[in-house]
GROMACS .gro file of C-alpha atoms in nm:
model
  427
    1UNK     CA    1  -0.189  -1.631   0.577
    2UNK     CA    2  -0.220  -2.007   0.615
    3UNK     CA    3  -0.255  -2.162   0.964
    4UNK     CA    4   0.081  -2.239   1.127
    5UNK     CA    5  -0.030  -2.597   1.197
    6UNK     CA    6  -0.047  -2.653   0.821
    7UNK     CA    7   0.258  -2.456   0.709
    8UNK     CA    8   0.504  -2.588   0.968
    9UNK     CA    9   0.433  -2.952   0.889
   10UNK     CA   10   0.382  -2.947   0.514
   11UNK     CA   11   0.531  -2.632   0.359
   12UNK     CA   12   0.787  -2.470   0.590
   13UNK     CA   13   1.156  -2.493   0.503
   14UNK     CA   14   1.326  -2.767   0.702
   15UNK     CA   15   1.540  -3.080   0.670
   16UNK     CA   16   1.440  -3.304   0.377
   17UNK     CA   17   1.175  -3.058   0.254
   18UNK     CA   18   1.121  -2.987  -0.120
   19UNK     CA   19   1.235  -2.645  -0.239
   20UNK     CA   20   1.292  -2.425  -0.540
   21UNK     CA   21   1.649  -2.290  -0.542
   22UNK     CA   22   1.712  -1.953  -0.706
   23UNK     CA   23   2.084  -1.920  -0.787
   24UNK     CA   24   2.302  -1.649  -0.938
   25UNK     CA   25   2.671  -1.657  -1.024
   26UNK     CA   26   2.832  -1.318  -0.953
   27UNK     CA   27   3.180  -1.189  -1.027
   28UNK     CA   28   3.372  -0.971  -0.782
   29UNK     CA   29   3.233  -0.658  -0.953
   30UNK     CA   30   2.881  -0.768  -0.861
   31UNK     CA   31   2.771  -0.845  -1.217
   32UNK     CA   32   2.541  -1.142  -1.272
   33UNK     CA   33   2.711  -1.395  -1.500
   34UNK     CA   34   2.457  -1.676  -1.484
   35UNK     CA   35   2.120  -1.757  -1.328
   36UNK     CA   36   1.964  -2.092  -1.251
   37UNK     CA   37   1.644  -2.218  -1.093
   38UNK     CA   38   1.621  -2.585  -0.992
   39UNK     CA   39   1.396  -2.792  -0.771
   40UNK     CA   40   1.526  -3.034  -0.512
   41UNK     CA   41   1.548  -3.101  -0.139
   42UNK     CA   42   1.732  -2.925   0.141
   43UNK     CA   43   1.908  -3.141   0.398
   44UNK     CA   44   2.135  -2.972   0.651
   45UNK     CA   45   1.943  -2.667   0.776
   46UNK     CA   46   2.108  -2.421   1.018
   47UNK     CA   47   1.877  -2.176   1.198
   48UNK     CA   48   2.023  -1.846   1.321
   49UNK     CA   49   1.869  -1.511   1.415
   50UNK     CA   50   1.922  -1.186   1.218
   51UNK     CA   51   2.117  -1.050   1.517
   52UNK     CA   52   2.351  -1.351   1.512
   53UNK     CA   53   2.409  -1.298   1.139
   54UNK     CA   54   2.480  -0.927   1.189
   55UNK     CA   55   2.728  -1.018   1.463
   56UNK     CA   56   2.930  -1.208   1.203
   57UNK     CA   57   2.971  -0.878   1.014
   58UNK     CA   58   3.077  -0.681   1.322
   59UNK     CA   59   2.734  -0.542   1.416
   60UNK     CA   60   2.673  -0.658   1.771
   61UNK     CA   61   2.307  -0.601   1.857
   62UNK     CA   62   2.311  -0.892   2.102
   63UNK     CA   63   2.525  -0.700   2.353
   64UNK     CA   64   2.340  -0.371   2.309
   65UNK     CA   65   2.124  -0.252   2.603
   66UNK     CA   66   1.753  -0.311   2.552
   67UNK     CA   67   1.434  -0.139   2.660
   68UNK     CA   68   1.172  -0.393   2.763
   69UNK     CA   69   0.813  -0.314   2.862
   70UNK     CA   70   0.549  -0.556   2.983
   71UNK     CA   71   0.193  -0.532   3.115
   72UNK     CA   72  -0.055  -0.788   3.245
   73UNK     CA   73   0.188  -1.031   3.402
   74UNK     CA   74   0.499  -1.229   3.315
   75UNK     CA   75   0.513  -1.330   2.949
   76UNK     CA   76   0.622  -1.685   2.874
   77UNK     CA   77   0.824  -1.626   2.560
   78UNK     CA   78   0.814  -1.906   2.300
   79UNK     CA   79   1.106  -2.145   2.309
   80UNK     CA   80   1.294  -2.204   1.984
   81UNK     CA   81   1.539  -2.489   2.044
   82UNK     CA   82   1.632  -2.507   1.675
   83UNK     CA   83   1.815  -2.170   1.689
   84UNK     CA   84   2.193  -2.202   1.698
   85UNK     CA   85   2.453  -1.967   1.842
   86UNK     CA   86   2.746  -2.150   1.685
   87UNK     CA   87   2.845  -2.116   1.320
   88UNK     CA   88   3.100  -2.351   1.168
   89UNK     CA   89   3.405  -2.200   0.999
   90UNK     CA   90   3.278  -2.321   0.661
   91UNK     CA   91   2.938  -2.157   0.705
   92UNK     CA   92   3.093  -1.836   0.841
   93UNK     CA   93   3.326  -1.806   0.540
   94UNK     CA   94   3.038  -1.872   0.301
   95UNK     CA   95   2.830  -1.596   0.462
   96UNK     CA   96   3.124  -1.354   0.451
   97UNK     CA   97   3.175  -1.427   0.081
   98UNK     CA   98   2.803  -1.387   0.019
   99UNK     CA   99   2.806  -1.046   0.186
  100UNK     CA  100   3.098  -0.926  -0.028
  101UNK     CA  101   2.927  -1.037  -0.350
  102UNK     CA  102   2.593  -0.885  -0.253
  103UNK     CA  103   2.771  -0.563  -0.156
  104UNK     CA  104   2.931  -0.545  -0.501
  105UNK     CA  105   2.594  -0.622  -0.662
  106UNK     CA  106   2.437  -0.345  -0.454
  107UNK     CA  107   2.690  -0.098  -0.600
  108UNK     CA  108   2.591  -0.211  -0.950
  109UNK     CA  109   2.225  -0.151  -0.865
  110UNK     CA  110   2.300   0.192  -0.716
  111UNK     CA  111   2.458   0.298  -1.047
  112UNK     CA  112   2.128   0.202  -1.212
  113UNK     CA  113   1.928   0.419  -0.975
  114UNK     CA  114   1.864   0.193  -0.674
  115UNK     CA  115   1.775   0.368  -0.349
  116UNK     CA  116   1.856   0.261   0.005
  117UNK     CA  117   1.517   0.193   0.163
  118UNK     CA  118   1.645   0.244   0.520
  119UNK     CA  119   1.553  -0.101   0.647
  120UNK     CA  120   1.510  -0.090   1.024
  121UNK     CA  121   1.402  -0.371   1.251
  122UNK     CA  122   1.067  -0.296   1.412
  123UNK     CA  123   1.005  -0.447   1.754
  124UNK     CA  124   0.726  -0.705   1.743
  125UNK     CA  125   0.497  -0.719   2.048
  126UNK     CA  126   0.433  -1.060   2.202
  127UNK     CA  127   0.071  -1.105   2.314
  128UNK     CA  128  -0.039  -1.387   2.544
  129UNK     CA  129  -0.375  -1.474   2.698
  130UNK     CA  130  -0.220  -1.614   3.013
  131UNK     CA  131  -0.342  -1.921   3.199
  132UNK     CA  132  -0.714  -1.990   3.179
  133UNK     CA  133  -0.809  -1.668   3.002
  134UNK     CA  134  -0.889  -1.816   2.663
  135UNK     CA  135  -1.195  -2.039   2.693
  136UNK     CA  136  -1.214  -2.157   2.333
  137UNK     CA  137  -0.989  -2.129   2.031
  138UNK     CA  138  -1.091  -2.319   1.720
  139UNK     CA  139  -0.960  -2.309   1.365
  140UNK     CA  140  -1.284  -2.387   1.179
  141UNK     CA  141  -1.454  -2.068   1.295
  142UNK     CA  142  -1.782  -2.230   1.401
  143UNK     CA  143  -1.738  -2.112   1.758
  144UNK     CA  144  -1.652  -1.770   1.893
  145UNK     CA  145  -1.327  -1.696   2.072
  146UNK     CA  146  -1.413  -1.623   2.435
  147UNK     CA  147  -1.157  -1.419   2.622
  148UNK     CA  148  -1.160  -1.286   2.978
  149UNK     CA  149  -0.931  -1.022   3.123
  150UNK     CA  150  -0.657  -0.814   2.964
  151UNK     CA  151  -0.381  -0.995   2.775
  152UNK     CA  152  -0.015  -0.997   2.868
  153UNK     CA  153   0.175  -0.774   2.623
  154UNK     CA  154   0.553  -0.773   2.599
  155UNK     CA  155   0.777  -0.566   2.372
  156UNK     CA  156   1.153  -0.524   2.362
  157UNK     CA  157   1.395  -0.331   2.142
  158UNK     CA  158   1.772  -0.264   2.131
  159UNK     CA  159   1.890   0.086   2.223
  160UNK     CA  160   2.090   0.158   1.908
  161UNK     CA  161   2.205   0.483   1.750
  162UNK     CA  162   1.953   0.541   1.467
  163UNK     CA  163   2.200   0.771   1.289
  164UNK     CA  164   2.487   0.523   1.282
  165UNK     CA  165   2.588   0.461   0.920
  166UNK     CA  166   2.612   0.087   0.856
  167UNK     CA  167   2.688  -0.095   0.533
  168UNK     CA  168   2.354  -0.194   0.385
  169UNK     CA  169   2.440  -0.557   0.311
  170UNK     CA  170   2.587  -0.610   0.658
  171UNK     CA  171   2.286  -0.458   0.829
  172UNK     CA  172   2.028  -0.655   0.629
  173UNK     CA  173   2.190  -0.931   0.423
  174UNK     CA  174   1.869  -1.135   0.401
  175UNK     CA  175   1.679  -0.853   0.230
  176UNK     CA  176   1.950  -0.814  -0.036
  177UNK     CA  177   1.959  -1.191  -0.095
  178UNK     CA  178   1.581  -1.206  -0.134
  179UNK     CA  179   1.582  -0.914  -0.379
  180UNK     CA  180   1.847  -1.095  -0.585
  181UNK     CA  181   1.625  -1.403  -0.583
  182UNK     CA  182   1.339  -1.192  -0.718
  183UNK     CA  183   1.565  -1.058  -0.992
  184UNK     CA  184   1.666  -1.413  -1.090
  185UNK     CA  185   1.303  -1.531  -1.097
  186UNK     CA  186   1.195  -1.237  -1.312
  187UNK     CA  187   1.480  -1.275  -1.560
  188UNK     CA  188   1.430  -1.652  -1.586
  189UNK     CA  189   1.061  -1.605  -1.668
  190UNK     CA  190   1.131  -1.312  -1.901
  191UNK     CA  191   1.365  -1.530  -2.110
  192UNK     CA  192   1.089  -1.794  -2.139
  193UNK     CA  193   0.804  -1.547  -2.196
  194UNK     CA  194   0.627  -1.670  -1.881
  195UNK     CA  195   0.380  -1.418  -1.733
  196UNK     CA  196   0.425  -1.330  -1.366
  197UNK     CA  197   0.318  -1.056  -1.131
  198UNK     CA  198   0.620  -0.835  -1.206
  199UNK     CA  199   0.683  -0.534  -0.983
  200UNK     CA  200   0.779  -0.204  -1.141
  201UNK     CA  201   0.838   0.153  -1.031
  202UNK     CA  202   0.786   0.477  -1.214
  203UNK     CA  203   0.836   0.835  -1.106
  204UNK     CA  204   0.726   1.164  -1.254
  205UNK     CA  205   0.912   1.429  -1.050
  206UNK     CA  206   0.724   1.716  -1.214
  207UNK     CA  207   0.399   1.593  -1.056
  208UNK     CA  208   0.534   1.589  -0.700
  209UNK     CA  209   0.696   1.930  -0.745
  210UNK     CA  210   0.373   2.079  -0.877
  211UNK     CA  211   0.176   1.935  -0.586
  212UNK     CA  212   0.411   2.111  -0.348
  213UNK     CA  213   0.383   2.442  -0.532
  214UNK     CA  214   0.005   2.423  -0.557
  215UNK     CA  215  -0.039   2.337  -0.191
  216UNK     CA  216  -0.112   1.967  -0.220
  217UNK     CA  217   0.069   1.689  -0.040
  218UNK     CA  218   0.410   1.832   0.038
  219UNK     CA  219   0.587   1.619   0.295
  220UNK     CA  220   0.947   1.516   0.254
  221UNK     CA  221   0.851   1.150   0.231
  222UNK     CA  222   0.595   1.205  -0.045
  223UNK     CA  223   0.860   1.386  -0.251
  224UNK     CA  224   1.101   1.094  -0.210
  225UNK     CA  225   0.868   0.802  -0.275
  226UNK     CA  226   0.833   0.633  -0.609
  227UNK     CA  227   0.503   0.503  -0.742
  228UNK     CA  228   0.497   0.124  -0.765
  229UNK     CA  229   0.277  -0.083  -0.994
  230UNK     CA  230   0.229  -0.445  -1.103
  231UNK     CA  231   0.245  -0.585  -1.455
  232UNK     CA  232   0.202  -0.930  -1.619
  233UNK     CA  233   0.502  -0.854  -1.843
  234UNK     CA  234   0.856  -0.751  -1.735
  235UNK     CA  235   0.900  -0.383  -1.648
  236UNK     CA  236   1.195  -0.188  -1.500
  237UNK     CA  237   1.213  -0.139  -1.124
  238UNK     CA  238   1.401   0.189  -1.093
  239UNK     CA  239   1.407   0.202  -0.714
  240UNK     CA  240   1.579  -0.140  -0.701
  241UNK     CA  241   1.806  -0.068  -0.997
  242UNK     CA  242   1.678  -0.371  -1.190
  243UNK     CA  243   1.550  -0.427  -1.543
  244UNK     CA  244   1.291  -0.672  -1.408
  245UNK     CA  245   1.180  -0.793  -1.065
  246UNK     CA  246   0.918  -1.029  -0.924
  247UNK     CA  247   0.854  -1.118  -0.561
  248UNK     CA  248   0.911  -1.488  -0.503
  249UNK     CA  249   1.050  -1.543  -0.152
  250UNK     CA  250   0.730  -1.561   0.056
  251UNK     CA  251   0.491  -1.810  -0.112
  252UNK     CA  252   0.316  -1.880   0.221
  253UNK     CA  253   0.252  -1.511   0.284
  254UNK     CA  254   0.183  -1.360  -0.059
  255UNK     CA  255  -0.027  -1.514  -0.335
  256UNK     CA  256   0.186  -1.338  -0.599
  257UNK     CA  257   0.490  -1.533  -0.477
  258UNK     CA  258   0.295  -1.860  -0.481
  259UNK     CA  259   0.183  -1.786  -0.837
  260UNK     CA  260   0.548  -1.726  -0.929
  261UNK     CA  261   0.645  -2.068  -0.791
  262UNK     CA  262   0.364  -2.242  -0.980
  263UNK     CA  263   0.459  -2.076  -1.310
  264UNK     CA  264   0.827  -2.164  -1.266
  265UNK     CA  265   0.750  -2.524  -1.168
  266UNK     CA  266   0.544  -2.563  -1.487
  267UNK     CA  267   0.837  -2.429  -1.689
  268UNK     CA  268   1.085  -2.661  -1.516
  269UNK     CA  269   0.858  -2.962  -1.569
  270UNK     CA  270   0.826  -2.886  -1.940
  271UNK     CA  271   1.200  -2.837  -1.982
  272UNK     CA  272   1.268  -3.167  -1.805
  273UNK     CA  273   1.036  -3.343  -2.051
  274UNK     CA  274   1.186  -3.179  -2.360
  275UNK     CA  275   1.547  -3.180  -2.239
  276UNK     CA  276   1.583  -2.818  -2.353
  277UNK     CA  277   1.476  -2.469  -2.237
  278UNK     CA  278   1.118  -2.371  -2.317
  279UNK     CA  279   1.189  -2.030  -2.465
  280UNK     CA  280   0.838  -1.953  -2.588
  281UNK     CA  281   0.510  -1.934  -2.400
  282UNK     CA  282   0.349  -2.184  -2.640
  283UNK     CA  283   0.607  -2.443  -2.530
  284UNK     CA  284   0.468  -2.453  -2.175
  285UNK     CA  285   0.126  -2.532  -2.035
  286UNK     CA  286   0.103  -2.275  -1.756
  287UNK     CA  287  -0.130  -2.269  -1.455
  288UNK     CA  288  -0.198  -1.900  -1.527
  289UNK     CA  289  -0.223  -1.741  -1.871
  290UNK     CA  290  -0.131  -1.379  -1.938
  291UNK     CA  291  -0.499  -1.286  -1.922
  292UNK     CA  292  -0.547  -1.462  -1.587
  293UNK     CA  293  -0.238  -1.297  -1.438
  294UNK     CA  294  -0.363  -0.958  -1.552
  295UNK     CA  295  -0.704  -1.026  -1.393
  296UNK     CA  296  -0.537  -1.124  -1.066
  297UNK     CA  297  -0.331  -0.804  -1.070
  298UNK     CA  298  -0.641  -0.589  -1.112
  299UNK     CA  299  -0.787  -0.712  -0.783
  300UNK     CA  300  -0.469  -0.797  -0.591
  301UNK     CA  301  -0.330  -0.442  -0.596
  302UNK     CA  302  -0.585  -0.307  -0.348
  303UNK     CA  303  -0.596  -0.639  -0.160
  304UNK     CA  304  -0.220  -0.630  -0.101
  305UNK     CA  305  -0.239  -0.272   0.023
  306UNK     CA  306  -0.512  -0.366   0.271
  307UNK     CA  307  -0.319  -0.676   0.381
  308UNK     CA  308   0.002  -0.479   0.440
  309UNK     CA  309  -0.187  -0.208   0.627
  310UNK     CA  310  -0.369  -0.462   0.843
  311UNK     CA  311  -0.044  -0.637   0.930
  312UNK     CA  312   0.129  -0.310   1.021
  313UNK     CA  313  -0.166  -0.169   1.213
  314UNK     CA  314  -0.211  -0.494   1.407
  315UNK     CA  315   0.146  -0.471   1.529
  316UNK     CA  316   0.105  -0.103   1.620
  317UNK     CA  317  -0.230  -0.168   1.789
  318UNK     CA  318  -0.088  -0.412   2.045
  319UNK     CA  319   0.217  -0.196   2.114
  320UNK     CA  320  -0.014   0.103   2.165
  321UNK     CA  321  -0.234  -0.101   2.400
  322UNK     CA  322   0.074  -0.172   2.611
  323UNK     CA  323   0.171   0.196   2.631
  324UNK     CA  324  -0.191   0.298   2.699
  325UNK     CA  325  -0.216   0.061   2.996
  326UNK     CA  326   0.129   0.158   3.124
  327UNK     CA  327   0.076   0.534   3.088
  328UNK     CA  328  -0.288   0.560   3.202
  329UNK     CA  329  -0.304   0.284   3.462
  330UNK     CA  330   0.055   0.243   3.578
  331UNK     CA  331   0.078  -0.124   3.480
  332UNK     CA  332   0.444  -0.078   3.382
  333UNK     CA  333   0.707   0.177   3.472
  334UNK     CA  334   0.784   0.405   3.179
  335UNK     CA  335   1.092   0.623   3.138
  336UNK     CA  336   1.029   0.994   3.187
  337UNK     CA  337   1.128   1.063   2.826
  338UNK     CA  338   1.166   0.857   2.510
  339UNK     CA  339   1.384   0.924   2.210
  340UNK     CA  340   1.212   0.980   1.878
  341UNK     CA  341   1.337   1.020   1.521
  342UNK     CA  342   1.173   1.288   1.309
  343UNK     CA  343   1.017   1.169   0.982
  344UNK     CA  344   0.850   1.483   0.846
  345UNK     CA  345   0.667   1.801   0.944
  346UNK     CA  346   0.288   1.780   0.935
  347UNK     CA  347   0.045   2.028   0.794
  348UNK     CA  348  -0.152   2.204   1.066
  349UNK     CA  349  -0.404   1.972   1.226
  350UNK     CA  350  -0.347   1.701   0.965
  351UNK     CA  351  -0.303   1.411   1.210
  352UNK     CA  352  -0.350   1.523   1.567
  353UNK     CA  353  -0.585   1.794   1.692
  354UNK     CA  354  -0.455   1.791   2.047
  355UNK     CA  355  -0.256   2.111   2.011
  356UNK     CA  356  -0.348   2.288   1.688
  357UNK     CA  357  -0.157   2.599   1.793
  358UNK     CA  358   0.173   2.410   1.795
  359UNK     CA  359   0.402   2.288   1.518
  360UNK     CA  360   0.362   1.914   1.466
  361UNK     CA  361   0.595   1.648   1.328
  362UNK     CA  362   0.547   1.283   1.249
  363UNK     CA  363   0.811   1.070   1.416
  364UNK     CA  364   0.919   0.717   1.501
  365UNK     CA  365   0.939   0.631   1.871
  366UNK     CA  366   1.263   0.454   1.962
  367UNK     CA  367   1.353   0.179   2.013
  368UNK     CA  368   1.020   0.024   1.912
  369UNK     CA  369   0.960   0.221   1.590
  370UNK     CA  370   0.606   0.334   1.670
  371UNK     CA  371   0.428   0.622   1.499
  372UNK     CA  372   0.407   0.936   1.709
  373UNK     CA  373   0.294   1.295   1.659
  374UNK     CA  374   0.537   1.543   1.817
  375UNK     CA  375   0.398   1.880   1.925
  376UNK     CA  376   0.645   2.168   1.959
  377UNK     CA  377   0.625   2.537   2.040
  378UNK     CA  378   0.638   2.734   1.711
  379UNK     CA  379   0.899   2.965   1.865
  380UNK     CA  380   1.150   2.678   1.882
  381UNK     CA  381   1.398   2.624   1.595
  382UNK     CA  382   1.247   2.394   1.330
  383UNK     CA  383   1.338   2.026   1.318
  384UNK     CA  384   1.439   1.829   1.011
  385UNK     CA  385   1.398   1.470   0.892
  386UNK     CA  386   1.634   1.236   1.076
  387UNK     CA  387   1.672   1.447   1.391
  388UNK     CA  388   1.673   1.249   1.715
  389UNK     CA  389   1.481   1.425   1.992
  390UNK     CA  390   1.368   1.361   2.348
  391UNK     CA  391   0.990   1.353   2.390
  392UNK     CA  392   0.741   1.306   2.671
  393UNK     CA  393   0.423   1.102   2.623
  394UNK     CA  394   0.104   1.305   2.638
  395UNK     CA  395  -0.148   1.037   2.542
  396UNK     CA  396  -0.179   0.706   2.358
  397UNK     CA  397  -0.424   0.764   2.074
  398UNK     CA  398  -0.591   0.424   2.038
  399UNK     CA  399  -0.835   0.545   1.773
  400UNK     CA  400  -0.570   0.658   1.524
  401UNK     CA  401  -0.308   0.416   1.665
  402UNK     CA  402  -0.025   0.658   1.737
  403UNK     CA  403   0.126   0.842   2.032
  404UNK     CA  404   0.081   1.211   2.105
  405UNK     CA  405   0.408   1.336   2.254
  406UNK     CA  406   0.557   1.672   2.351
  407UNK     CA  407   0.899   1.785   2.232
  408UNK     CA  408   1.159   1.818   2.512
  409UNK     CA  409   1.495   1.877   2.344
  410UNK     CA  410   1.704   1.803   2.036
  411UNK     CA  411   1.950   1.519   2.102
  412UNK     CA  412   2.127   1.464   1.772
  413UNK     CA  413   2.114   1.577   1.410
  414UNK     CA  414   2.223   1.354   1.118
  415UNK     CA  415   2.541   1.437   0.930
  416UNK     CA  416   2.522   1.529   0.562
  417UNK     CA  417   2.657   1.183   0.474
  418UNK     CA  418   2.382   1.013   0.675
  419UNK     CA  419   2.114   1.235   0.522
  420UNK     CA  420   2.230   1.155   0.169
  421UNK     CA  421   2.281   0.784   0.234
  422UNK     CA  422   1.937   0.716   0.373
  423UNK     CA  423   1.644   0.645   0.146
  424UNK     CA  424   1.411   0.810   0.397
  425UNK     CA  425   1.338   0.782   0.766
  426UNK     CA  426   1.033   0.566   0.720
  427UNK     CA  427   0.848   0.413   1.013
   0.00000   0.00000   0.00000
């Protein structure tokens, strides 16, 4: 990631900033009639939170009760004066229309094999050094960061029903819009024979079934997951229900997205010079040739996996530090029990060796969505993916970055409709 001091001033979206606009014209059946990519400037920018957007669609997370935990002192949360609570009637109607069109497009994708990926908001811990605890913080890296004392850690999450069935595009409109943008980018480049880092998905069900029969990996999540791969030429993305797809919405966070923007800008520049579409690769001088894109893919695949894991584990690490200090040293009052959603049953001793004699499940601690290992007496009725249970913390495992918890009781089991509609109870 680039330093915020650089991105906010020079690259972040804001009034009068240069942008690439990815557009698609959809009919009421959700079919794409036309795509367009243009460069320009944005002027009137309205900033709202995901919760404020969901409220427009009848999902009121703002009024939901929240669980908030804090250790080390009082956190001074960052102030964001640009966020707005008010939406004009024009903007509200536009967002309602957008949701209807994306919902119809989602149905088209489902018919092509798209799966609901069960997008859930994960609580992000806020970490602060407090006054006078950080002695030096420099960007150039010539000096060490000196830190004294334990940081202030704050985390908060809404107490929502994890089994409530919500319309996908109302729950996470932004994700659907970004995926559509990736589809537009991929199709635009496919028509012009421009190489990109295209994302594809393949699945060979016979392999996963055989692994289960032969005693290999046999969790419910491994059976459900597709195998993703990258390609310099367009390939189908079965899990998204698309003939081609390329990530393009986070050029400050992913190099593949930045590469996509550079390739498209080169194509746009050439078309502006020739006054006609550049429909062949030889018509455009590209920053990255097919060979260069392929070389980038060969090393970026493992780099992206490490980056994603580091980002996820960093978030879990700080949340686990909070629970460790609260549970072991009483720095915050914890509820006697937490709710947890079951993800899958674990093979004996696969993750936690605290209680090898007990049945163990991998779960997601609510409302923060933290990994936990649930130990249960083998004489108890078995649990299934999606079950909501009460658990009691046994220990915060800082080495493996998950919680060891004991099963208390079953709270709720998902209906058949919820079980079929979810793409998996992923953490």
